C-alpha cells in the first residue's frame, strides 16, 4: 500500500501528505523511503519528491535526531556515485553534439553544392588487405634479417 502511495508525483499532494505525518511516524517513513531507494536505486527520481518534502518539512525534527547521519550515509554515497559519473557523461554529450552538428553541416554543404561525393565514405578500411600487407612486410623483414647474418 505504501508503494502505491509513493507512486504519486503531484507536489501538492506530496507536500500536504508529508505535513500531516505525526512526528512519531516521520522516522519510520524516512526508513521506508530510504529502504526503497537502496533496494532499487533507479527509483530515486520517483522518490526524490517524497524525500525532499520529508526532509524540508520536518527539518527541525531531523536536526535533533542523532541517528539521522548513519541513516542518510548510504544516500550520500549514492548521490556521490551518480555525481562522479555526471561530469564525464556531460563531456561525452557535448562531444556527441559537436559531432552531430559537424555531420549536419557537412550534409548541408553537400546538398548545397550538389555533389554526389558527399554521400559516399571518404575512406574504406579493408581488414583482409591490411593483414596481407602486414604479413608481406613481416616475411620480407625476416628475409632481410637472414641476409644480414651471412
PDB file of C-alpha atoms in Angstrom:
ATOM      1  CA  UNK A   1       0.000   0.000   0.000  1.00  0.00           C
ATOM      2  CA  UNK A   2       2.886   2.364   0.761  1.00  0.00           C
ATOM      3  CA  UNK A   3       4.427   1.618  -2.659  1.00  0.00           C
ATOM      4  CA  UNK A   4       1.152   2.641  -4.275  1.00  0.00           C
ATOM      5  CA  UNK A   5       1.090   5.911  -2.301  1.00  0.00           C
ATOM      6  CA  UNK A   6       4.740   6.644  -3.166  1.00  0.00           C
ATOM      7  CA  UNK A   7       3.925   6.469  -6.880  1.00  0.00           C
ATOM      8  CA  UNK A   8       2.072   9.789  -6.578  1.00  0.00           C
ATOM      9  CA  UNK A   9       4.123  12.594  -8.146  1.00  0.00           C
ATOM     10  CA  UNK A  10       1.852  15.612  -7.581  1.00  0.00           C
ATOM     11  CA  UNK A  11       3.932  18.021  -5.497  1.00  0.00           C
ATOM     12  CA  UNK A  12       0.887  19.483  -3.691  1.00  0.00           C
ATOM     13  CA  UNK A  13      -0.327  16.037  -2.658  1.00  0.00           C
ATOM     14  CA  UNK A  14       3.159  15.016  -1.524  1.00  0.00           C
ATOM     15  CA  UNK A  15       3.684  18.201   0.493  1.00  0.00           C
ATOM     16  CA  UNK A  16       0.298  18.022   2.221  1.00  0.00           C
ATOM     17  CA  UNK A  17       0.691  14.309   2.978  1.00  0.00           C
ATOM     18  CA  UNK A  18       4.150  14.759   4.490  1.00  0.00           C
ATOM     19  CA  UNK A  19       2.972  17.782   6.506  1.00  0.00           C
ATOM     20  CA  UNK A  20       0.190  15.702   8.081  1.00  0.00           C
ATOM     21  CA  UNK A  21       2.586  12.969   9.242  1.00  0.00           C
ATOM     22  CA  UNK A  22       2.754  12.760  13.033  1.00  0.00           C
ATOM     23  CA  UNK A  23       6.262  13.172  14.455  1.00  0.00           C
ATOM     24  CA  UNK A  24       6.236   9.553  15.625  1.00  0.00           C
ATOM     25  CA  UNK A  25       5.800   8.402  12.006  1.00  0.00           C
ATOM     26  CA  UNK A  26       8.481  10.595  10.438  1.00  0.00           C
ATOM     27  CA  UNK A  27      11.468   8.300  11.132  1.00  0.00           C
ATOM     28  CA  UNK A  28       9.663   5.083  10.080  1.00  0.00           C
ATOM     29  CA  UNK A  29       8.524   6.816   6.887  1.00  0.00           C
ATOM     30  CA  UNK A  30      12.075   8.047   6.191  1.00  0.00           C
ATOM     31  CA  UNK A  31      13.372   4.498   6.786  1.00  0.00           C
ATOM     32  CA  UNK A  32      10.785   3.108   4.358  1.00  0.00           C
ATOM     33  CA  UNK A  33      11.678   5.627   1.627  1.00  0.00           C
ATOM     34  CA  UNK A  34      15.417   5.063   2.076  1.00  0.00           C
ATOM     35  CA  UNK A  35      14.963   1.271   2.024  1.00  0.00           C
ATOM     36  CA  UNK A  36      13.174   1.558  -1.315  1.00  0.00           C
ATOM     37  CA  UNK A  37      15.895   3.817  -2.705  1.00  0.00           C
ATOM     38  CA  UNK A  38      18.656   1.451  -1.573  1.00  0.00           C
ATOM     39  CA  UNK A  39      16.778  -1.594  -2.850  1.00  0.00           C
ATOM     40  CA  UNK A  40      16.212  -0.134  -6.314  1.00  0.00           C
ATOM     41  CA  UNK A  41      18.448   2.891  -6.981  1.00  0.00           C
ATOM     42  CA  UNK A  42      16.671   3.541 -10.277  1.00  0.00           C
ATOM     43  CA  UNK A  43      13.624   4.657  -8.238  1.00  0.00           C
ATOM     44  CA  UNK A  44      15.478   7.697  -6.879  1.00  0.00           C
ATOM     45  CA  UNK A  45      13.846  10.009  -9.407  1.00  0.00           C
ATOM     46  CA  UNK A  46      10.361   8.892  -8.388  1.00  0.00           C
ATOM     47  CA  UNK A  47      11.090   9.043  -4.652  1.00  0.00           C
ATOM     48  CA  UNK A  48      13.123  12.265  -4.693  1.00  0.00           C
ATOM     49  CA  UNK A  49       9.988  14.411  -4.360  1.00  0.00           C
ATOM     50  CA  UNK A  50       8.912  12.485  -1.280  1.00  0.00           C
ATOM     51  CA  UNK A  51      12.377  12.647   0.245  1.00  0.00           C
ATOM     52  CA  UNK A  52      12.733  16.366  -0.465  1.00  0.00           C
ATOM     53  CA  UNK A  53       9.324  17.150   1.049  1.00  0.00           C
ATOM     54  CA  UNK A  54      10.018  14.995   4.100  1.00  0.00           C
ATOM     55  CA  UNK A  55      13.443  16.498   4.780  1.00  0.00           C
ATOM     56  CA  UNK A  56      12.311  20.096   4.284  1.00  0.00           C
ATOM     57  CA  UNK A  57       9.010  19.808   6.181  1.00  0.00           C
ATOM     58  CA  UNK A  58      10.470  18.023   9.185  1.00  0.00           C
ATOM     59  CA  UNK A  59      13.954  19.622   9.133  1.00  0.00           C
ATOM     60  CA  UNK A  60      13.622  20.787  12.738  1.00  0.00           C
ATOM     61  CA  UNK A  61      12.883  17.276  13.922  1.00  0.00           C
ATOM     62  CA  UNK A  62      15.742  15.800  11.880  1.00  0.00           C
ATOM     63  CA  UNK A  63      18.204  18.314  13.325  1.00  0.00           C
ATOM     64  CA  UNK A  64      17.548  16.872  16.755  1.00  0.00           C
ATOM     65  CA  UNK A  65      17.949  13.218  15.680  1.00  0.00           C
ATOM     66  CA  UNK A  66      21.428  11.786  16.322  1.00  0.00           C
ATOM     67  CA  UNK A  67      20.637   8.636  14.316  1.00  0.00           C
ATOM     68  CA  UNK A  68      19.980  10.631  11.123  1.00  0.00           C
ATOM     69  CA  UNK A  69      23.598  10.764   9.887  1.00  0.00           C
ATOM     70  CA  UNK A  70      24.142   6.971   9.832  1.00  0.00           C
ATOM     71  CA  UNK A  71      20.717   6.615   8.243  1.00  0.00           C
ATOM     72  CA  UNK A  72      21.497   9.065   5.415  1.00  0.00           C
ATOM     73  CA  UNK A  73      25.083   7.870   4.766  1.00  0.00           C
ATOM     74  CA  UNK A  74      24.046   5.353   2.063  1.00  0.00           C
ATOM     75  CA  UNK A  75      22.018   8.103   0.386  1.00  0.00           C
ATOM     76  CA  UNK A  76      25.054  10.421   0.434  1.00  0.00           C
ATOM     77  CA  UNK A  77      27.149   7.642  -1.124  1.00  0.00           C
ATOM     78  CA  UNK A  78      24.558   7.037  -3.844  1.00  0.00           C
ATOM     79  CA  UNK A  79      24.475  10.748  -4.680  1.00  0.00           C
ATOM     80  CA  UNK A  80      28.296  10.924  -4.774  1.00  0.00           C
ATOM     81  CA  UNK A  81      28.466   7.918  -7.124  1.00  0.00           C
ATOM     82  CA  UNK A  82      25.999   9.497  -9.515  1.00  0.00           C
ATOM     83  CA  UNK A  83      27.727  12.871  -9.391  1.00  0.00           C
ATOM     84  CA  UNK A  84      31.118  11.285 -10.117  1.00  0.00           C
ATOM     85  CA  UNK A  85      29.716   9.914 -13.376  1.00  0.00           C
ATOM     86  CA  UNK A  86      27.855  13.107 -14.265  1.00  0.00           C
ATOM     87  CA  UNK A  87      30.811  15.280 -15.329  1.00  0.00           C
ATOM     88  CA  UNK A  88      32.373  12.731 -17.758  1.00  0.00           C
ATOM     89  CA  UNK A  89      28.916  11.972 -19.099  1.00  0.00           C
ATOM     90  CA  UNK A  90      28.250  15.661 -19.650  1.00  0.00           C
ATOM     91  CA  UNK A  91      31.551  15.952 -21.565  1.00  0.00           C
ATOM     92  CA  UNK A  92      30.571  12.987 -23.719  1.00  0.00           C
ATOM     93  CA  UNK A  93      27.193  14.531 -24.508  1.00  0.00           C
ATOM     94  CA  UNK A  94      28.930  17.753 -25.540  1.00  0.00           C
ATOM     95  CA  UNK A  95      31.301  15.886 -27.841  1.00  0.00           C
ATOM     96  CA  UNK A  96      28.423  13.973 -29.398  1.00  0.00           C
ATOM     97  CA  UNK A  97      26.536  17.216 -30.032  1.00  0.00           C
ATOM     98  CA  UNK A  98      29.605  18.701 -31.743  1.00  0.00           C
ATOM     99  CA  UNK A  99      29.917  15.619 -33.953  1.00  0.00           C
ATOM    100  CA  UNK A 100      26.236  15.726 -34.825  1.00  0.00           C
ATOM    101  CA  UNK A 101      26.430  19.402 -35.752  1.00  0.00           C
ATOM    102  CA  UNK A 102      29.517  18.782 -37.907  1.00  0.00           C
ATOM    103  CA  UNK A 103      27.821  15.908 -39.713  1.00  0.00           C
ATOM    104  CA  UNK A 104      24.713  18.013 -40.241  1.00  0.00           C
ATOM    105  CA  UNK A 105      26.725  20.960 -41.571  1.00  0.00           C
ATOM    106  CA  UNK A 106      28.711  18.701 -43.931  1.00  0.00           C
ATOM    107  CA  UNK A 107      25.494  17.149 -45.182  1.00  0.00           C
ATOM    108  CA  UNK A 108      24.033  20.614 -45.734  1.00  0.00           C
ATOM    109  CA  UNK A 109      27.166  21.695 -47.637  1.00  0.00           C
ATOM    110  CA  UNK A 110      26.941  18.563 -49.780  1.00  0.00           C
ATOM    111  CA  UNK A 111      23.314  19.269 -50.629  1.00  0.00           C
ATOM    112  CA  UNK A 112      24.082  22.925 -51.339  1.00  0.00           C
ATOM    113  CA  UNK A 113      26.955  22.113 -53.706  1.00  0.00           C
ATOM    114  CA  UNK A 114      25.012  19.273 -55.309  1.00  0.00           C
ATOM    115  CA  UNK A 115      27.970  16.921 -55.134  1.00  0.00           C
ATOM    116  CA  UNK A 116      27.265  13.215 -55.041  1.00  0.00           C
ATOM    117  CA  UNK A 117      30.657  12.555 -53.439  1.00  0.00           C
ATOM    118  CA  UNK A 118      29.406  13.621 -50.010  1.00  0.00           C
ATOM    119  CA  UNK A 119      27.059  10.632 -49.847  1.00  0.00           C
ATOM    120  CA  UNK A 120      29.841   8.003 -50.045  1.00  0.00           C
ATOM    121  CA  UNK A 121      32.531   7.203 -47.488  1.00  0.00           C
ATOM    122  CA  UNK A 122      35.783   9.139 -47.723  1.00  0.00           C
ATOM    123  CA  UNK A 123      37.890   6.146 -46.684  1.00  0.00           C
ATOM    124  CA  UNK A 124      37.211   2.407 -46.582  1.00  0.00           C
ATOM    125  CA  UNK A 125      39.282   0.061 -44.446  1.00  0.00           C
ATOM    126  CA  UNK A 126      39.814  -3.440 -45.803  1.00  0.00           C
ATOM    127  CA  UNK A 127      40.967  -5.620 -42.931  1.00  0.00           C
ATOM    128  CA  UNK A 128      41.933  -8.592 -45.117  1.00  0.00           C
ATOM    129  CA  UNK A 129      44.113  -6.444 -47.374  1.00  0.00           C
ATOM    130  CA  UNK A 130      45.737  -4.833 -44.340  1.00  0.00           C
ATOM    131  CA  UNK A 131      46.550  -8.261 -42.847  1.00  0.00           C
ATOM    132  CA  UNK A 132      48.062  -9.424 -46.150  1.00  0.00           C
ATOM    133  CA  UNK A 133      50.155  -6.272 -46.348  1.00  0.00           C
ATOM    134  CA  UNK A 134      51.382  -6.731 -42.769  1.00  0.00           C
ATOM    135  CA  UNK A 135      52.257 -10.403 -43.387  1.00  0.00           C
ATOM    136  CA  UNK A 136      54.055  -9.487 -46.581  1.00  0.00           C
ATOM    137  CA  UNK A 137      56.164  -6.889 -44.768  1.00  0.00           C
ATOM    138  CA  UNK A 138      56.994  -9.297 -41.949  1.00  0.00           C
ATOM    139  CA  UNK A 139      58.178 -12.047 -44.311  1.00  0.00           C
ATOM    140  CA  UNK A 140      60.325  -9.535 -46.229  1.00  0.00           C
ATOM    141  CA  UNK A 141      61.794  -8.278 -42.941  1.00  0.00           C
ATOM    142  CA  UNK A 142      62.624 -11.860 -41.923  1.00  0.00           C
ATOM    143  CA  UNK A 143      64.318 -12.467 -45.282  1.00  0.00           C
ATOM    144  CA  UNK A 144      66.351  -9.271 -44.875  1.00  0.00           C
ATOM    145  CA  UNK A 145      67.447 -10.362 -41.388  1.00  0.00           C
ATOM    146  CA  UNK A 146      68.671 -13.720 -42.753  1.00  0.00           C
ATOM    147  CA  UNK A 147      70.798 -11.951 -45.374  1.00  0.00           C
ATOM    148  CA  UNK A 148      72.431  -9.741 -42.730  1.00  0.00           C
ATOM    149  CA  UNK A 149      73.652 -12.784 -40.773  1.00  0.00           C
ATOM    150  CA  UNK A 150      75.849 -14.008 -43.656  1.00  0.00           C
TER     151      UNK A 150
END
